XYZ file of C-alpha atoms in Angstrom:
507
model
C -13.366 -36.536 -49.974
C -14.046 -40.138 -48.874
C -17.270 -40.747 -46.994
C -16.851 -41.737 -43.299
C -19.492 -42.465 -40.697
C -20.422 -39.324 -38.737
C -19.027 -41.005 -35.642
C -15.549 -40.838 -37.089
C -15.810 -37.119 -37.675
C -17.360 -36.545 -34.238
C -14.501 -38.473 -32.587
C -12.003 -36.256 -34.410
C -13.903 -33.032 -33.607
C -13.889 -34.025 -29.822
C -10.104 -33.389 -29.784
C -10.332 -29.838 -31.237
C -10.522 -26.523 -29.425
C -13.177 -23.918 -30.069
C -11.180 -21.989 -32.720
C -10.526 -25.161 -34.633
C -14.170 -26.141 -34.436
C -15.142 -22.711 -35.810
C -12.867 -23.350 -38.811
C -14.428 -26.771 -39.361
C -17.923 -25.278 -39.241
C -16.960 -23.168 -42.322
C -15.805 -26.127 -44.396
C -19.235 -27.448 -45.396
C -22.921 -27.692 -44.366
C -22.393 -31.276 -43.127
C -19.644 -30.302 -40.719
C -21.675 -27.345 -39.504
C -24.726 -29.551 -38.800
C -22.643 -32.211 -37.075
C -20.946 -29.739 -34.803
C -24.119 -27.909 -33.937
C -25.941 -31.120 -33.026
C -23.348 -32.406 -30.494
C -23.818 -31.190 -26.863
C -20.187 -31.861 -26.095
C -18.998 -29.666 -28.973
C -21.543 -26.945 -28.138
C -20.171 -26.968 -24.526
C -16.550 -26.606 -25.846
C -17.720 -23.579 -27.943
C -19.728 -22.043 -25.086
C -16.809 -22.347 -22.651
C -14.528 -20.475 -25.108
C -17.285 -17.910 -25.814
C -17.567 -17.124 -22.160
C -13.951 -17.254 -21.281
C -14.387 -20.316 -18.930
C -12.323 -23.434 -18.224
C -13.934 -26.821 -17.927
C -13.328 -28.691 -14.583
C -15.717 -31.457 -13.439
C -15.752 -33.999 -16.365
C -17.881 -36.375 -14.351
C -20.901 -34.159 -14.348
C -23.418 -34.556 -17.228
C -22.748 -32.440 -20.161
C -26.300 -31.010 -20.412
C -26.062 -30.040 -16.696
C -22.676 -28.312 -17.188
C -24.064 -26.477 -20.197
C -27.132 -25.332 -18.349
C -25.115 -24.291 -15.376
C -22.824 -22.266 -17.610
C -25.634 -20.324 -19.080
C -27.346 -19.778 -15.760
C -24.103 -18.671 -14.037
C -23.282 -16.204 -16.769
C -26.844 -14.774 -16.901
C -26.932 -14.371 -13.067
C -23.698 -12.332 -13.006
C -24.634 -10.430 -16.209
C -27.973 -9.339 -14.647
C -26.778 -9.484 -11.029
C -29.893 -11.509 -10.299
C -30.174 -13.124 -6.915
C -31.625 -12.977 -3.359
C -30.392 -11.643 -0.028
C -30.192 -13.684 3.196
C -28.671 -13.047 6.622
C -26.559 -15.153 8.952
C -26.269 -14.033 12.601
C -22.741 -13.949 13.972
C -21.698 -15.001 17.471
C -19.655 -11.987 18.593
C -18.722 -13.410 21.966
C -14.910 -13.428 22.426
C -12.250 -12.717 19.868
C -12.548 -14.273 16.475
C -10.680 -14.647 13.226
C -12.600 -15.181 10.020
C -11.676 -16.923 6.704
C -13.507 -17.495 3.532
C -12.947 -20.106 0.838
C -15.322 -20.942 -1.971
C -18.747 -20.805 -0.426
C -17.429 -21.706 3.160
C -17.135 -19.235 6.047
C -14.868 -20.304 8.849
C -14.421 -18.554 12.212
C -12.003 -19.222 15.119
C -14.370 -18.533 18.028
C -11.562 -18.245 20.554
C -13.500 -20.747 22.583
C -11.649 -23.906 21.649
C -13.542 -24.531 18.467
C -13.879 -23.581 14.842
C -17.326 -22.550 13.494
C -18.087 -23.336 9.781
C -20.979 -22.193 7.614
C -21.439 -23.384 4.048
C -23.458 -20.835 2.272
C -26.332 -21.688 -0.073
C -25.307 -22.057 -3.766
C -27.244 -22.341 -6.890
C -24.354 -23.865 -8.874
C -24.391 -26.591 -7.812
C -27.605 -26.669 -5.595
C -26.276 -26.648 -2.094
C -28.167 -25.854 1.096
C -26.826 -23.833 3.914
C -25.077 -26.028 6.534
C -23.331 -25.253 9.840
C -20.836 -27.369 11.883
C -18.286 -27.118 14.617
C -14.893 -28.879 15.141
C -12.684 -28.640 18.174
C -9.277 -26.914 18.146
C -6.572 -29.611 18.124
C -4.079 -29.874 21.064
C -5.538 -27.256 23.352
C -2.217 -26.884 25.170
C -0.951 -24.692 22.240
C -2.483 -21.417 21.352
C -3.949 -20.958 17.861
C -2.354 -17.998 16.196
C -3.921 -18.312 12.714
C -5.592 -20.669 10.383
C -6.392 -21.051 6.672
C -8.931 -23.146 4.719
C -9.200 -24.517 1.217
C -12.756 -25.763 0.705
C -11.941 -27.321 -2.649
C -9.616 -29.749 -0.868
C -11.610 -29.984 2.319
C -8.558 -28.729 4.067
C -8.049 -26.748 7.364
C -4.558 -25.611 8.212
C -4.187 -24.634 11.879
C -0.958 -22.804 12.953
C -0.134 -23.429 16.592
C 2.574 -21.895 18.701
C 2.999 -21.568 22.472
C 2.592 -17.805 22.770
C 4.057 -17.721 26.258
C 7.419 -19.039 24.920
C 10.029 -17.211 22.851
C 12.513 -20.030 22.826
C 13.557 -20.337 19.104
C 14.120 -24.099 19.543
C 10.418 -24.688 20.186
C 8.869 -25.384 16.725
C 5.674 -23.886 15.488
C 3.238 -26.390 14.227
C 0.920 -26.611 11.194
C -1.839 -29.043 11.651
C -3.328 -30.369 8.290
C -6.798 -31.305 9.112
C -10.006 -32.343 7.218
C -12.307 -29.292 7.299
C -15.473 -31.232 7.532
C -14.404 -33.401 10.531
C -11.340 -31.958 12.182
C -9.450 -35.214 11.715
C -5.937 -35.522 10.097
C -6.216 -34.850 6.360
C -6.217 -38.186 4.504
C -3.904 -36.836 1.663
C -1.282 -35.287 3.977
C 1.899 -37.314 4.087
C 2.379 -35.971 7.610
C -0.522 -34.607 9.740
C 1.694 -31.942 11.417
C 4.394 -29.816 9.855
C 6.928 -28.316 12.203
C 9.194 -25.411 11.727
C 11.927 -24.254 14.093
C 12.401 -20.555 13.694
C 15.984 -19.413 14.265
C 15.136 -15.753 15.203
C 15.141 -15.181 18.987
C 12.848 -12.168 18.410
C 10.351 -14.340 16.450
C 6.858 -12.870 16.282
C 3.728 -15.016 15.510
C 2.462 -12.695 12.848
C 2.237 -14.430 9.473
C 0.235 -15.257 6.343
C -0.707 -18.632 5.022
C -1.370 -19.400 1.325
C -2.505 -22.704 -0.183
C -2.064 -23.820 -3.796
C -2.655 -27.427 -4.584
C -0.132 -29.592 -2.777
C 1.842 -26.541 -1.586
C 1.559 -24.546 1.584
C 3.157 -21.101 1.652
C 3.856 -19.258 4.879
C 5.107 -15.762 5.371
C 6.556 -15.220 8.939
C 7.087 -11.884 10.460
C 9.965 -11.266 12.884
C 10.363 -7.662 13.870
C 8.549 -6.824 10.494
C 11.263 -8.812 8.615
C 9.351 -11.571 6.790
C 10.421 -15.078 5.749
C 8.779 -16.775 2.861
C 7.762 -20.424 2.054
C 10.972 -21.077 0.129
C 13.126 -19.749 2.882
C 13.455 -16.367 1.294
C 14.310 -13.580 3.806
C 14.612 -9.856 3.787
C 13.126 -6.504 4.860
C 12.045 -5.982 1.209
C 9.348 -8.684 1.220
C 5.854 -7.211 1.662
C 3.467 -10.049 0.595
C 3.195 -13.027 -1.782
C 0.753 -15.078 -3.756
C 0.992 -18.308 -5.752
C 1.089 -18.040 -9.506
C 1.466 -21.709 -10.352
C 2.288 -24.841 -8.426
C 5.918 -23.984 -8.778
C 5.977 -20.221 -8.982
C 5.165 -17.508 -6.406
C 4.871 -13.804 -6.924
C 6.484 -11.785 -4.163
C 5.834 -8.038 -3.698
C 9.276 -6.465 -3.024
C 10.085 -2.843 -2.230
C 13.364 -0.993 -1.918
C 13.234 2.733 -1.268
C 11.222 4.046 -4.201
C 11.454 0.854 -6.356
C 8.526 -1.592 -6.468
C 8.817 -5.009 -8.135
C 6.787 -8.156 -8.417
C 9.335 -10.972 -8.117
C 8.354 -14.187 -9.810
C 10.280 -17.054 -8.235
C 10.492 -20.694 -9.325
C 10.566 -22.036 -5.697
C 10.854 -25.668 -6.881
C 14.094 -24.849 -8.637
C 15.536 -22.843 -5.695
C 17.664 -24.386 -2.946
C 15.914 -25.494 0.237
C 18.461 -23.524 2.248
C 17.393 -20.136 3.614
C 18.219 -17.493 1.066
C 17.797 -13.719 0.992
C 15.410 -12.590 -1.701
C 18.219 -10.583 -3.333
C 20.148 -13.795 -3.849
C 17.587 -16.109 -5.533
C 18.614 -17.304 -8.971
C 15.518 -18.696 -10.543
C 13.471 -15.477 -10.629
C 12.127 -12.666 -12.813
C 11.502 -9.106 -11.637
C 8.429 -7.290 -13.055
C 8.977 -3.597 -12.476
C 6.166 -1.425 -11.337
C 6.277 2.438 -11.624
C 8.635 4.041 -9.108
C 7.097 5.663 -6.069
C 7.130 9.333 -5.570
C 10.043 10.329 -3.224
C 7.495 12.017 -0.880
C 5.606 8.733 -0.469
C 6.026 6.485 2.583
C 4.797 3.050 1.641
C 2.349 1.563 4.209
C 1.038 -1.409 2.333
C 2.175 -3.355 -0.781
C -0.155 -6.367 -0.901
C -0.552 -8.826 -3.777
C -3.568 -11.164 -3.516
C -5.621 -13.481 -5.614
C -8.791 -15.430 -4.817
C -9.252 -18.292 -5.410
C -5.866 -20.025 -5.541
C -4.641 -20.529 -9.148
C -5.041 -24.298 -8.582
C -8.732 -24.009 -7.591
C -10.976 -25.924 -7.852
C -8.577 -28.778 -7.174
C -10.450 -31.963 -6.202
C -13.884 -30.280 -5.908
C -15.861 -32.013 -8.701
C -18.921 -30.121 -7.819
C -17.507 -27.093 -9.662
C -18.412 -27.489 -13.327
C -16.098 -24.700 -14.725
C -14.212 -21.651 -13.631
C -12.773 -18.491 -15.092
C -9.364 -16.740 -15.002
C -7.853 -15.625 -11.740
C -7.392 -11.767 -11.224
C -4.473 -10.568 -9.039
C -4.863 -7.458 -7.048
C -1.868 -5.321 -6.022
C -2.784 -2.700 -3.379
C -0.676 0.260 -2.503
C -1.210 2.639 0.361
C 1.183 5.543 1.214
C 1.310 8.181 3.848
C 1.566 11.219 1.476
C -0.803 9.905 -1.227
C -4.304 11.114 -1.869
C -5.305 7.771 -3.239
C -5.414 4.089 -2.289
C -4.187 2.284 -5.475
C -5.213 -1.078 -6.666
C -3.527 -2.549 -9.750
C -5.534 -5.433 -11.268
C -3.602 -8.021 -13.220
C -5.099 -11.030 -15.003
C -3.148 -14.152 -14.410
C -2.479 -14.536 -18.138
C -0.590 -11.194 -18.069
C 1.757 -12.666 -15.425
C 2.076 -15.936 -17.117
C 2.975 -14.449 -20.363
C 6.117 -13.000 -18.696
C 7.380 -16.490 -17.876
C 8.816 -16.746 -21.395
C 11.419 -14.425 -20.180
C 12.855 -17.260 -18.108
C 13.624 -19.065 -21.452
C 15.447 -15.997 -22.806
C 17.506 -15.532 -19.647
C 16.047 -12.081 -18.884
C 16.067 -11.095 -15.181
C 13.828 -8.074 -15.303
C 10.944 -6.744 -17.410
C 10.251 -3.012 -17.353
C 6.684 -1.758 -16.494
C 6.316 -0.287 -19.963
C 6.675 -3.713 -21.502
C 3.944 -5.418 -19.588
C 1.825 -3.131 -17.439
C 0.108 -0.424 -19.418
C -1.831 -2.813 -21.646
C -1.805 -5.905 -19.341
C -3.089 -4.297 -16.186
C -5.568 -1.674 -14.969
C -5.068 0.833 -12.144
C -8.064 1.775 -9.987
C -7.706 4.587 -7.487
C -9.912 5.550 -4.589
C -9.672 8.558 -2.453
C -8.186 7.642 1.011
C -11.292 9.066 2.727
C -13.762 6.967 0.761
C -15.414 4.086 2.829
C -15.015 1.188 0.434
C -14.479 -2.503 1.038
C -13.467 -4.759 -1.811
C -12.682 -8.337 -2.747
C -11.812 -10.304 -5.828
C -12.914 -13.778 -7.126
C -11.962 -15.194 -10.420
C -12.075 -12.437 -12.973
C -14.226 -9.994 -10.913
C -13.343 -7.129 -8.618
C -16.183 -6.331 -6.259
C -16.451 -3.061 -4.286
C -18.950 -2.111 -1.535
C -19.547 1.580 -0.933
C -20.569 1.892 2.712
C -22.285 5.288 2.506
C -23.960 4.644 -0.839
C -25.106 1.165 0.133
C -24.131 -0.009 -3.414
C -22.005 -2.892 -4.712
C -19.981 -2.394 -7.901
C -18.812 -5.400 -9.952
C -15.918 -4.877 -12.317
C -15.585 -7.860 -14.740
C -12.241 -8.365 -16.407
C -13.245 -11.392 -18.385
C -12.306 -10.204 -21.914
C -14.733 -12.561 -23.631
C -17.664 -10.876 -21.753
C -16.379 -7.554 -23.057
C -16.014 -8.760 -26.627
C -19.599 -10.126 -26.608
C -20.920 -6.817 -25.380
C -18.994 -4.895 -28.099
C -20.296 -7.239 -30.850
C -23.818 -7.593 -29.616
C -25.234 -4.644 -31.621
C -27.043 -3.334 -28.578
C -26.694 0.326 -27.434
C -23.537 0.607 -25.387
C -22.629 2.815 -22.434
C -19.048 3.843 -21.793
C -17.563 4.839 -18.423
C -14.765 7.289 -17.676
C -12.185 5.497 -15.484
C -10.765 8.851 -14.395
C -13.849 9.819 -12.517
C -15.829 7.957 -9.852
C -17.345 5.090 -11.858
C -21.132 5.063 -11.083
C -22.715 2.339 -13.160
C -26.424 3.161 -13.436
C -28.854 1.005 -11.298
C -32.260 -0.264 -12.323
C -31.837 -0.137 -16.106
C -32.422 -3.273 -18.312
C -28.753 -3.426 -19.130
C -26.870 -1.108 -16.881
C -23.394 -2.187 -17.949
C -20.564 0.310 -18.442
C -17.808 -0.646 -20.765
C -14.550 0.845 -19.625
C -12.049 0.957 -22.514
C -10.386 4.332 -22.110
C -7.048 4.699 -20.352
C -6.860 5.296 -16.630
C -4.451 8.233 -16.090
C -2.956 8.644 -12.603
C -1.130 11.996 -12.564
C 2.162 12.525 -10.900
C 0.705 15.158 -8.583
C -1.309 12.411 -6.909
C 1.971 11.834 -4.963
C 1.914 8.098 -5.547
C 4.295 7.539 -8.470
C 7.157 9.669 -9.740
C 5.646 9.870 -13.301
C 2.216 9.804 -14.864
C 0.922 6.217 -15.114
C -1.512 5.107 -17.783
C -3.213 1.681 -18.023
C -5.794 0.414 -20.492
C -6.911 -3.223 -19.739
C -10.660 -2.992 -20.580
C -13.431 -4.191 -18.321
C -17.175 -4.085 -17.728
C -18.756 -2.454 -14.678
C -22.148 -3.030 -13.136
C -23.783 -1.906 -9.882
C -26.726 -2.879 -7.773
C -28.246 -1.510 -4.515
C -28.243 -3.165 -1.153
C -30.618 -2.756 1.684
C -27.748 -1.432 4.008
C -27.695 2.176 3.152
C -28.063 4.342 6.205
C -27.939 1.394 8.665
C -26.407 2.134 12.032
C -24.090 -0.819 12.399
C -21.420 -0.551 15.114
C -19.136 -3.136 13.334
C -16.889 -2.265 10.390
C -17.897 -3.671 7.082
C -15.879 -6.261 5.128
C -16.521 -7.921 1.819
C -16.051 -11.505 0.569
C -16.856 -13.033 -2.933
C -17.210 -16.529 -4.257
C -18.332 -18.280 -7.461
C -21.984 -17.318 -6.794
C -22.107 -15.300 -3.545
C -21.189 -11.736 -2.421
C -21.052 -11.462 1.297
C -21.037 -8.233 3.343
C -19.662 -8.681 6.824
C -20.876 -6.490 9.665
C -22.626 -7.546 12.883
C -24.181 -10.168 10.525
C -23.287 -11.912 7.269
C -25.309 -10.264 4.558
C -25.252 -12.893 1.773
C -26.254 -12.130 -1.817
C -26.692 -15.435 -3.651
C -26.683 -15.144 -7.473
C -28.875 -17.376 -9.568
C -31.892 -17.634 -7.254
C -35.143 -16.318 -8.647
C -36.583 -13.148 -7.229
C -35.020 -10.379 -5.218
C -36.432 -10.972 -1.765
C -34.562 -8.749 0.689
C -34.597 -8.905 4.528
C -35.378 -5.743 6.281
C -32.338 -3.674 7.304
């Protein structure tokens, strides 16, 4: 082999992924030493080892590497501190959460924003207000995307039902309330052609795309002008695909639609052409479906233009089912890669994929008794649940690289039974449960017609809060971000990961 300057090899190595670098490290001692000495190559290897994706290339490499280790260790040990933010409960309010930003429509002609403290990067708590635009129109709903500094305000004259009066979507800068500088038009208008139009709807943001699900007499309309009683909810998968939860009698499907390829004309969901149906298990005939909700947080395009985020992990989709007759509330957790893997069926021309071909190994069913008092949220690869009465938070991590490292660590391992109430131990040095056995949901649970088994493995951890036994008149909610877990009651109870110590305010 001819001798080349080390700089030549390092330039070549910089184009390789972690798997290729690992192969090069086995070629000779010189390659091993070169790769081990380069921070950039170490960072590439550490990203792959932790299952993360690089984002902010302008941040110094050493900073990104340190942040990666600190972020992982904080979540691995659930190490952080509690703080409280007092809420203004005067008047009606609607709350949203994006990244580390809390937003509230106070109902008093303004939006209240709070940026939570963050250890990655170092961000202090900040609060600000912006006025509601065009006070002559009522604000029905809003959405924020902190990574794009974007506030979307939906405005409609609630005293009018004239279908010729358009509803408005104001695209504003979240930090100032001014028109967003990247928007080609500051206001989007939509004339709804249903005389019985209702202002109930859902907004989703993914990069340059805004998705809106309108409700008119419980018959929704979707972003790409899809209509039909079967549509229950939707979430973005990519910047050109949405996943729509569709139900017909006992059949449940996740419909993946290429909305860029579809016509701009209004089309019934049963008539779309660029789509793929992912079958879910059929409902029991005795079940009456109340909710069929697919969600992901953050958006699959996050962190967008936010260069303060050094890296991120894979998005986890939650599909929640609630029925009248069922004993359980069902959540099906699906990593984004499982859904993306099904896109190859577009190439083969397939229109439908059976549950047995993608679900049992690519998803995990969690079931909670309907009477259990639990709030939950997802962010990235984590599903977080707060048990009101126990005062505990459970964190289920579906990052498969985390699981592989645990299995190969050589440390004593604890395994959890997914068919019983998972109670990860609290207060041990490493209270992680590895859940690798199948979840079995029997047919007599009155959710599905047949027994359902899923086996996507995950890690489970728990930690106590100071809220057990508190007499709070407000219902609890839960929100999660890159390094915060927030319990919502009469206050925001914020657990910030990565800060030293465990100082807890008095409950």
